[in-house]
């Protein structure tokens, strides 16, 4: 199993720290195959996970991420909204 596959599998973990580490690793790898799993968890209940996903979306140069980032601008968390705005500026 490739490293990216392990990180993608870790996104489904119930342990938030494990999920955050996986998101950080996917940001570093910047492989397109990680976009769909990140999109799936974009609506996570945990604010830290949503923040990390918004950060990840800013690391990828893909126009498909603009709409999810725009949705993050309406998030309940100011932290997530700020990160989404910063990520949008990188597009």
PDB file of C-alpha atoms in Angstrom:
ATOM      1  CA  UNK A   1       0.000   0.000   0.000  1.00  0.00           C
ATOM      2  CA  UNK A   2       1.336   3.442  -0.940  1.00  0.00           C
ATOM      3  CA  UNK A   3       1.772   6.134   1.693  1.00  0.00           C
ATOM      4  CA  UNK A   4      -0.966   8.273   0.171  1.00  0.00           C
ATOM      5  CA  UNK A   5      -3.415   5.392   0.466  1.00  0.00           C
ATOM      6  CA  UNK A   6      -2.587   5.031   4.158  1.00  0.00           C
ATOM      7  CA  UNK A   7      -3.131   8.750   4.757  1.00  0.00           C
ATOM      8  CA  UNK A   8      -6.421   8.678   2.870  1.00  0.00           C
ATOM      9  CA  UNK A   9      -7.523   5.713   4.990  1.00  0.00           C
ATOM     10  CA  UNK A  10      -6.553   7.662   8.125  1.00  0.00           C
ATOM     11  CA  UNK A  11      -9.028  10.392   7.154  1.00  0.00           C
ATOM     12  CA  UNK A  12     -11.772   7.968   8.236  1.00  0.00           C
ATOM     13  CA  UNK A  13     -10.305   7.483  11.713  1.00  0.00           C
ATOM     14  CA  UNK A  14     -12.336   8.447  14.758  1.00  0.00           C
ATOM     15  CA  UNK A  15      -9.143   9.813  16.324  1.00  0.00           C
ATOM     16  CA  UNK A  16      -8.969  13.516  15.433  1.00  0.00           C
ATOM     17  CA  UNK A  17      -5.200  13.784  15.882  1.00  0.00           C
ATOM     18  CA  UNK A  18      -4.680  10.925  13.437  1.00  0.00           C
ATOM     19  CA  UNK A  19      -6.948  12.658  10.922  1.00  0.00           C
ATOM     20  CA  UNK A  20      -5.093  15.957  11.347  1.00  0.00           C
ATOM     21  CA  UNK A  21      -1.747  14.238  10.765  1.00  0.00           C
ATOM     22  CA  UNK A  22      -3.167  12.610   7.643  1.00  0.00           C
ATOM     23  CA  UNK A  23      -4.368  15.964   6.295  1.00  0.00           C
ATOM     24  CA  UNK A  24      -0.950  17.520   6.942  1.00  0.00           C
ATOM     25  CA  UNK A  25       0.722  14.646   5.108  1.00  0.00           C
ATOM     26  CA  UNK A  26      -1.654  15.017   2.147  1.00  0.00           C
ATOM     27  CA  UNK A  27      -0.883  18.740   2.012  1.00  0.00           C
ATOM     28  CA  UNK A  28       2.808  17.883   1.790  1.00  0.00           C
ATOM     29  CA  UNK A  29       2.294  15.228  -0.900  1.00  0.00           C
ATOM     30  CA  UNK A  30      -0.062  17.410  -2.999  1.00  0.00           C
ATOM     31  CA  UNK A  31      -1.379  14.415  -4.945  1.00  0.00           C
ATOM     32  CA  UNK A  32      -4.606  14.986  -6.866  1.00  0.00           C
ATOM     33  CA  UNK A  33      -5.987  11.637  -5.719  1.00  0.00           C
ATOM     34  CA  UNK A  34      -6.340  13.065  -2.213  1.00  0.00           C
ATOM     35  CA  UNK A  35      -8.797  15.787  -3.299  1.00  0.00           C
ATOM     36  CA  UNK A  36     -11.937  13.628  -3.368  1.00  0.00           C
ATOM     37  CA  UNK A  37     -11.382  12.171   0.137  1.00  0.00           C
ATOM     38  CA  UNK A  38     -10.684  15.690   1.434  1.00  0.00           C
ATOM     39  CA  UNK A  39     -13.887  16.942  -0.188  1.00  0.00           C
ATOM     40  CA  UNK A  40     -15.780  14.158   1.580  1.00  0.00           C
ATOM     41  CA  UNK A  41     -14.639  15.310   5.023  1.00  0.00           C
ATOM     42  CA  UNK A  42     -15.046  19.034   4.310  1.00  0.00           C
ATOM     43  CA  UNK A  43     -18.328  19.040   6.247  1.00  0.00           C
ATOM     44  CA  UNK A  44     -16.879  17.366   9.329  1.00  0.00           C
ATOM     45  CA  UNK A  45     -18.382  18.301  12.715  1.00  0.00           C
ATOM     46  CA  UNK A  46     -14.948  19.003  14.176  1.00  0.00           C
ATOM     47  CA  UNK A  47     -13.847  22.609  13.622  1.00  0.00           C
ATOM     48  CA  UNK A  48     -10.152  21.652  13.598  1.00  0.00           C
ATOM     49  CA  UNK A  49     -10.746  19.167  10.784  1.00  0.00           C
ATOM     50  CA  UNK A  50     -12.674  21.749   8.738  1.00  0.00           C
ATOM     51  CA  UNK A  51      -9.881  24.264   9.338  1.00  0.00           C
ATOM     52  CA  UNK A  52      -7.261  21.746   8.175  1.00  0.00           C
ATOM     53  CA  UNK A  53      -9.300  20.890   5.074  1.00  0.00           C
ATOM     54  CA  UNK A  54      -9.637  24.584   4.210  1.00  0.00           C
ATOM     55  CA  UNK A  55      -5.870  24.877   4.605  1.00  0.00           C
ATOM     56  CA  UNK A  56      -5.345  21.812   2.404  1.00  0.00           C
ATOM     57  CA  UNK A  57      -7.561  23.257  -0.320  1.00  0.00           C
ATOM     58  CA  UNK A  58      -5.301  26.297  -0.461  1.00  0.00           C
ATOM     59  CA  UNK A  59      -2.277  24.077  -1.090  1.00  0.00           C
ATOM     60  CA  UNK A  60      -3.737  22.604  -4.277  1.00  0.00           C
ATOM     61  CA  UNK A  61      -3.968  24.546  -7.507  1.00  0.00           C
ATOM     62  CA  UNK A  62      -7.295  23.184  -8.674  1.00  0.00           C
ATOM     63  CA  UNK A  63     -10.324  25.272  -9.610  1.00  0.00           C
ATOM     64  CA  UNK A  64     -12.663  22.534  -8.359  1.00  0.00           C
ATOM     65  CA  UNK A  65     -11.810  23.654  -4.820  1.00  0.00           C
ATOM     66  CA  UNK A  66     -13.103  27.193  -5.195  1.00  0.00           C
ATOM     67  CA  UNK A  67     -16.755  26.291  -4.511  1.00  0.00           C
ATOM     68  CA  UNK A  68     -15.966  24.314  -1.345  1.00  0.00           C
ATOM     69  CA  UNK A  69     -13.791  27.189  -0.143  1.00  0.00           C
ATOM     70  CA  UNK A  70     -16.623  29.636  -0.799  1.00  0.00           C
ATOM     71  CA  UNK A  71     -18.882  27.412   1.338  1.00  0.00           C
ATOM     72  CA  UNK A  72     -16.282  27.533   4.112  1.00  0.00           C
ATOM     73  CA  UNK A  73     -16.697  31.341   4.122  1.00  0.00           C
ATOM     74  CA  UNK A  74     -20.139  30.694   5.658  1.00  0.00           C
ATOM     75  CA  UNK A  75     -18.832  28.323   8.349  1.00  0.00           C
ATOM     76  CA  UNK A  76     -19.887  28.914  11.956  1.00  0.00           C
ATOM     77  CA  UNK A  77     -16.232  29.117  12.988  1.00  0.00           C
ATOM     78  CA  UNK A  78     -14.370  32.374  12.379  1.00  0.00           C
ATOM     79  CA  UNK A  79     -11.160  30.353  12.273  1.00  0.00           C
ATOM     80  CA  UNK A  80     -12.448  28.252   9.362  1.00  0.00           C
ATOM     81  CA  UNK A  81     -13.781  31.334   7.546  1.00  0.00           C
ATOM     82  CA  UNK A  82     -10.400  33.054   7.889  1.00  0.00           C
ATOM     83  CA  UNK A  83      -8.486  30.003   6.634  1.00  0.00           C
ATOM     84  CA  UNK A  84     -10.869  29.686   3.679  1.00  0.00           C
ATOM     85  CA  UNK A  85     -10.307  33.334   2.756  1.00  0.00           C
ATOM     86  CA  UNK A  86      -6.546  32.848   2.945  1.00  0.00           C
ATOM     87  CA  UNK A  87      -6.779  29.721   0.806  1.00  0.00           C
ATOM     88  CA  UNK A  88      -8.911  31.496  -1.776  1.00  0.00           C
ATOM     89  CA  UNK A  89      -6.275  34.192  -2.096  1.00  0.00           C
ATOM     90  CA  UNK A  90      -3.757  31.529  -3.081  1.00  0.00           C
ATOM     91  CA  UNK A  91      -5.932  30.514  -6.037  1.00  0.00           C
TER      92      UNK A  91
END
